[in-house]
Amino acid sequence: MSLAVSHLEAGYGQLNVLHDVSLQVADGEMVAVVGANGAGKTTLLRAISGLIRATSGSVELDEQPITGKPAERMAGLGLTHVPENRLVFPTLSVRDNLTLGAWSKRGLGSFEQILELFPRLKPRLAQAAGTLSGGEQQMLAIGRGLMSNPTTIILDEPSIGLAPKVVVEIMAVLGKLRSESNLAVLLVEQNVRASFGVADRAIVMQRGAVVLEGSPAELVELPEVRAAYLGGS
Ligand code: ATP
């Protein structure tokens, strides 16, 4: 099991946002997490990657406890967090952004592999990251994360603001990473159709708790999922 979250509680100051959240992601598996705005999806990823402190419960990565370890150590342990809003370094080139992703002691992911996954980045290596399109910036943010050679990648709404065609492209790459590189992928997504199309399992969060879990095919049959996330269709 690559990532195992058990009975996790976390929040901000006095506000407890996550309530007894447990989930697992195996090597070579992609799990999608969906839920309404404010359900706690971003908070879950932050608590996993140590950006906020868990108040109780545990997180294990490749059978090692990582709860409470600082976020800057996570890449070295094999966990990559691709945050919301991409956060590439806008004035640096694509090449330098990618190189910065390789600082961890796990050493280099393969530049070639990343350019193969995202061929659009190849002719743009010298271009300032801030001048890339939104989709290209998302590809760069994922590529940068892969440069630390992770076993597990967690992503916060990579599809946000992107054209449907680009979303399909990004989901396909995530699916490929899971199957061909045996990565564990935890994908927070508002875009239920896109993420359910590629995920092996899905989790629905509501008010900081996991309320449903199953295969995407099972979950889309549920009236409450259809009504809330698929426009009732
Ligand atoms: P969205 O899809 O809108 O991003 P989400 O499911 O990712 O939502 P979170 O961003 O995790 O939800 O927010 C969960 C709750 O925590 C919300 O009530 C939010 O107001 C609160 N929250 C988030 N960040 C902070 C913060 N830095 N300080 C205080 N409260 C916060």
Short mmCIF file of C-alpha atoms and ligand atoms in Angstrom, two decimals:
data_model
loop_
_atom_site.label_atom_id
_atom_site.label_comp_id
_atom_site.label_asym_id
_atom_site.label_seq_id
_atom_site.Cartn_x
_atom_site.Cartn_y
_atom_site.Cartn_z
CA MET A 1 0.00 0.00 0.00
CA SER A 2 1.60 3.23 -1.08
CA LEU A 3 -0.50 5.74 0.86
CA ALA A 4 -2.55 4.89 3.92
CA VAL A 5 -4.50 7.55 5.80
CA SER A 6 -6.10 6.42 9.05
CA HIS A 7 -8.57 8.30 11.22
CA LEU A 8 -7.09 11.64 10.20
CA GLU A 9 -8.26 14.82 11.90
CA ALA A 10 -6.93 18.24 10.94
CA GLY A 11 -8.03 21.84 10.59
CA TYR A 12 -7.09 25.43 11.13
CA GLY A 13 -6.73 26.79 14.66
CA GLN A 14 -9.86 25.91 16.56
CA LEU A 15 -11.65 24.76 13.41
CA ASN A 16 -11.55 21.01 12.93
CA VAL A 17 -12.15 20.35 9.21
CA LEU A 18 -11.32 16.66 8.72
CA HIS A 19 -13.27 14.13 10.73
CA ASP A 20 -11.93 10.60 11.01
CA VAL A 21 -10.80 10.36 7.39
CA SER A 22 -9.37 7.00 6.31
CA LEU A 23 -8.36 6.00 2.81
CA GLN A 24 -5.76 3.92 0.99
CA VAL A 25 -4.12 4.19 -2.39
CA ALA A 26 -2.14 1.21 -3.67
CA ASP A 27 0.84 1.31 -6.01
CA GLY A 28 -0.46 1.59 -9.53
CA GLU A 29 -3.87 2.79 -8.40
CA MET A 30 -5.68 6.07 -8.98
CA VAL A 31 -8.25 7.25 -6.45
CA ALA A 32 -10.41 10.29 -7.17
CA VAL A 33 -11.75 12.44 -4.32
CA VAL A 34 -14.80 14.54 -5.06
CA GLY A 35 -17.03 16.69 -2.91
CA ALA A 36 -18.72 20.07 -2.77
CA ASN A 37 -16.84 23.31 -2.18
CA GLY A 38 -15.58 23.40 1.37
CA ALA A 39 -15.91 19.63 1.89
CA GLY A 40 -12.28 19.52 3.00
CA LYS A 41 -10.54 18.08 -0.05
CA THR A 42 -7.73 20.62 -0.13
CA THR A 43 -7.35 20.32 3.63
CA LEU A 44 -6.99 16.55 3.25
CA LEU A 45 -4.13 16.94 0.78
CA ARG A 46 -2.46 19.57 2.98
CA ALA A 47 -2.67 17.31 6.00
CA ILE A 48 -1.23 14.37 4.04
CA SER A 49 1.73 16.39 2.77
CA GLY A 50 2.44 18.08 6.09
CA LEU A 51 1.47 21.61 5.06
CA ILE A 52 -0.87 21.57 8.04
CA ARG A 53 -0.48 19.47 11.11
CA ALA A 54 -2.80 16.54 11.76
CA THR A 55 -4.37 16.79 15.21
CA SER A 56 -4.90 13.03 15.31
CA GLY A 57 -4.74 9.94 13.13
CA SER A 58 -1.89 8.87 10.91
CA VAL A 59 -0.50 8.96 7.39
CA GLU A 60 1.79 6.22 6.10
CA LEU A 61 3.77 6.30 2.90
CA ASP A 62 5.15 2.98 1.66
CA GLU A 63 4.51 1.50 5.12
CA GLN A 64 6.47 4.28 6.88
CA PRO A 65 4.72 6.74 9.17
CA ILE A 66 5.05 10.29 7.83
CA THR A 67 2.51 12.03 10.05
CA GLY A 68 3.90 15.29 11.38
CA LYS A 69 6.92 15.34 9.11
CA PRO A 70 7.49 18.77 7.56
CA ALA A 71 6.25 19.32 4.02
CA GLU A 72 9.73 20.06 2.68
CA ARG A 73 10.83 16.53 3.55
CA MET A 74 7.99 14.82 1.69
CA ALA A 75 9.58 14.90 -1.77
CA GLY A 76 12.59 13.12 -0.33
CA LEU A 77 10.30 10.43 1.07
CA GLY A 78 8.57 9.85 -2.25
CA LEU A 79 5.44 12.00 -1.96
CA THR A 80 4.71 14.80 -4.41
CA HIS A 81 1.93 17.32 -3.84
CA VAL A 82 0.83 19.27 -6.91
CA PRO A 83 -1.16 22.09 -5.31
CA GLU A 84 -4.12 24.03 -6.61
CA ASN A 85 -3.23 26.97 -8.88
CA ARG A 86 -0.11 25.26 -10.19
CA LEU A 87 2.41 27.62 -8.58
CA VAL A 88 5.10 27.42 -11.21
CA PHE A 89 7.88 30.01 -10.94
CA PRO A 90 6.67 32.45 -13.61
CA THR A 91 9.93 34.22 -14.44
CA LEU A 92 11.99 31.05 -14.63
CA SER A 93 12.18 28.96 -17.77
CA VAL A 94 10.34 25.68 -18.17
CA ARG A 95 13.69 23.91 -17.95
CA ASP A 96 14.62 25.64 -14.67
CA ASN A 97 11.19 24.92 -13.18
CA LEU A 98 11.67 21.24 -13.97
CA THR A 99 15.21 21.22 -12.61
CA LEU A 100 14.00 22.74 -9.34
CA GLY A 101 11.68 19.79 -8.93
CA ALA A 102 14.70 17.51 -8.72
CA TRP A 103 16.30 19.00 -5.62
CA SER A 104 15.27 16.15 -3.34
CA LYS A 105 17.74 13.51 -2.30
CA ARG A 106 15.77 10.88 -4.22
CA GLY A 107 17.45 12.52 -7.14
CA LEU A 108 16.37 12.92 -10.65
CA GLY A 109 13.24 11.89 -12.36
CA SER A 110 13.92 11.59 -16.02
CA PHE A 111 13.74 14.79 -18.05
CA GLU A 112 13.14 12.64 -21.12
CA GLN A 113 10.26 10.77 -19.52
CA ILE A 114 8.58 14.03 -18.57
CA LEU A 115 8.98 15.51 -22.03
CA GLU A 116 7.60 12.29 -23.47
CA LEU A 117 4.57 12.52 -21.18
CA PHE A 118 4.08 16.20 -21.99
CA PRO A 119 5.50 16.72 -25.48
CA ARG A 120 4.10 20.25 -25.52
CA LEU A 121 6.77 21.28 -23.03
CA LYS A 122 9.62 20.20 -25.26
CA PRO A 123 9.69 23.14 -27.67
CA ARG A 124 9.10 25.49 -24.74
CA LEU A 125 12.00 24.56 -22.46
CA ALA A 126 13.56 28.01 -22.74
CA GLN A 127 10.24 29.87 -22.40
CA ALA A 128 9.36 31.68 -19.15
CA ALA A 129 6.83 29.52 -17.30
CA GLY A 130 4.54 32.52 -16.72
CA THR A 131 3.99 32.82 -20.47
CA LEU A 132 2.70 29.25 -20.85
CA SER A 133 -1.00 28.57 -21.32
CA GLY A 134 -2.93 27.37 -18.27
CA GLY A 135 -2.85 23.79 -19.52
CA GLU A 136 0.88 23.92 -20.18
CA GLN A 137 1.47 25.37 -16.71
CA GLN A 138 -0.46 22.48 -15.22
CA MET A 139 1.63 20.03 -17.23
CA LEU A 140 4.75 21.79 -15.98
CA ALA A 141 3.54 21.66 -12.37
CA ILE A 142 2.94 17.90 -12.68
CA GLY A 143 6.23 17.44 -14.54
CA ARG A 144 8.09 19.33 -11.83
CA GLY A 145 6.54 17.09 -9.21
CA LEU A 146 7.62 14.01 -11.15
CA MET A 147 11.22 15.23 -11.20
CA SER A 148 11.56 14.16 -7.57
CA ASN A 149 10.89 10.57 -8.63
CA PRO A 150 7.86 9.99 -6.40
CA THR A 151 6.04 6.78 -5.54
CA THR A 152 2.90 8.74 -4.74
CA ILE A 153 1.47 11.88 -6.29
CA ILE A 154 -1.41 13.87 -4.84
CA LEU A 155 -3.05 16.53 -7.00
CA ASP A 156 -5.45 19.33 -6.18
CA GLU A 157 -7.89 20.06 -9.00
CA PRO A 158 -5.50 19.93 -11.93
CA SER A 159 -8.37 20.47 -14.39
CA ILE A 160 -9.55 23.77 -12.97
CA GLY A 161 -9.95 26.48 -15.61
CA LEU A 162 -8.73 24.30 -18.45
CA ALA A 163 -10.32 23.54 -21.80
CA PRO A 164 -12.02 20.11 -21.97
CA LYS A 165 -9.49 18.83 -24.49
CA VAL A 166 -6.58 19.70 -22.21
CA VAL A 167 -8.35 18.10 -19.26
CA VAL A 168 -8.63 14.86 -21.24
CA GLU A 169 -4.93 15.07 -22.07
CA ILE A 170 -3.92 15.57 -18.43
CA MET A 171 -6.18 12.79 -17.15
CA ALA A 172 -4.71 10.45 -19.77
CA VAL A 173 -1.19 11.23 -18.55
CA LEU A 174 -2.19 10.59 -14.94
CA GLY A 175 -3.75 7.29 -15.99
CA LYS A 176 -0.59 6.34 -17.83
CA LEU A 177 1.64 7.20 -14.85
CA ARG A 178 -0.48 4.99 -12.67
CA SER A 179 -0.42 2.02 -15.06
CA GLU A 180 3.01 2.27 -16.61
CA SER A 181 5.07 3.77 -13.79
CA ASN A 182 3.11 2.09 -10.99
CA LEU A 183 2.53 5.40 -9.23
CA ALA A 184 -0.12 5.80 -6.57
CA VAL A 185 -2.30 8.76 -7.58
CA LEU A 186 -4.70 10.61 -5.28
CA LEU A 187 -6.66 13.07 -7.38
CA VAL A 188 -8.91 15.75 -5.90
CA GLU A 189 -11.24 16.90 -8.67
CA GLN A 190 -14.36 18.99 -9.14
CA ASN A 191 -14.57 17.57 -12.63
CA VAL A 192 -16.33 14.33 -11.76
CA ARG A 193 -16.80 13.12 -15.32
CA ALA A 194 -13.13 13.52 -16.17
CA SER A 195 -11.75 12.04 -12.97
CA PHE A 196 -14.24 9.16 -12.79
CA GLY A 197 -13.38 8.38 -16.40
CA VAL A 198 -9.84 7.43 -15.46
CA ALA A 199 -9.84 6.60 -11.71
CA ASP A 200 -9.91 3.03 -10.35
CA ARG A 201 -11.80 4.04 -7.22
CA ALA A 202 -13.56 7.14 -6.00
CA ILE A 203 -14.33 8.74 -2.67
CA VAL A 204 -16.99 11.33 -1.92
CA MET A 205 -16.33 13.76 0.91
CA GLN A 206 -18.93 15.80 2.71
CA ARG A 207 -18.30 18.19 5.57
CA GLY A 208 -14.83 16.85 6.21
CA ALA A 209 -15.75 13.16 6.22
CA VAL A 210 -15.71 10.30 3.72
CA VAL A 211 -19.37 9.49 3.01
CA LEU A 212 -19.15 7.21 -0.02
CA GLU A 213 -16.50 5.03 -1.54
CA GLY A 214 -16.57 2.68 -4.50
CA SER A 215 -15.75 2.20 -8.13
CA PRO A 216 -16.60 5.19 -10.32
CA ALA A 217 -19.09 2.98 -12.19
CA GLU A 218 -20.91 2.15 -8.94
CA LEU A 219 -20.91 5.69 -7.64
CA VAL A 220 -22.30 7.30 -10.77
CA GLU A 221 -25.33 5.05 -10.48
CA LEU A 222 -26.23 6.55 -7.10
CA PRO A 223 -28.96 9.19 -7.32
CA GLU A 224 -27.24 11.43 -4.76
CA VAL A 225 -24.02 11.42 -6.77
CA ARG A 226 -25.87 12.10 -10.02
CA ALA A 227 -27.83 14.95 -8.47
CA ALA A 228 -24.87 16.58 -6.78
CA TYR A 229 -22.11 16.13 -9.33
CA LEU A 230 -23.51 15.16 -12.67
CA GLY A 231 -26.22 17.76 -13.08
CA GLY A 232 -28.94 15.25 -12.21
CA SER A 233 -28.59 13.61 -15.61
P1 ATP B 1 -12.91 23.71 -2.67
O1 ATP B 1 -13.39 22.70 -3.62
O2 ATP B 1 -13.78 24.92 -2.60
O3 ATP B 1 -11.46 24.02 -2.80
P2 ATP B 1 -12.36 21.93 -0.46
O4 ATP B 1 -13.19 20.72 -0.42
O5 ATP B 1 -10.99 21.83 -1.01
O6 ATP B 1 -13.14 23.07 -1.22
P3 ATP B 1 -11.11 23.09 1.83
O7 ATP B 1 -10.41 24.15 1.03
O8 ATP B 1 -10.33 21.98 2.36
O9 ATP B 1 -12.31 22.49 1.00
O10 ATP B 1 -11.88 23.82 3.01
C1 ATP B 1 -12.54 23.13 4.05
C2 ATP B 1 -12.94 24.11 5.14
O11 ATP B 1 -11.78 24.67 5.75
C3 ATP B 1 -13.75 25.29 4.64
O12 ATP B 1 -14.78 25.53 5.56
C4 ATP B 1 -12.76 26.43 4.60
O13 ATP B 1 -13.38 27.67 4.84
C5 ATP B 1 -11.82 26.08 5.72
N1 ATP B 1 -10.45 26.58 5.47
C6 ATP B 1 -9.68 26.30 4.39
N2 ATP B 1 -8.48 26.91 4.49
C7 ATP B 1 -8.50 27.60 5.67
C8 ATP B 1 -7.56 28.44 6.34
N3 ATP B 1 -6.34 28.68 5.82
N4 ATP B 1 -7.93 28.98 7.52
C9 ATP B 1 -9.15 28.72 8.05
N5 ATP B 1 -10.08 27.94 7.47
C10 ATP B 1 -9.77 27.39 6.28
#
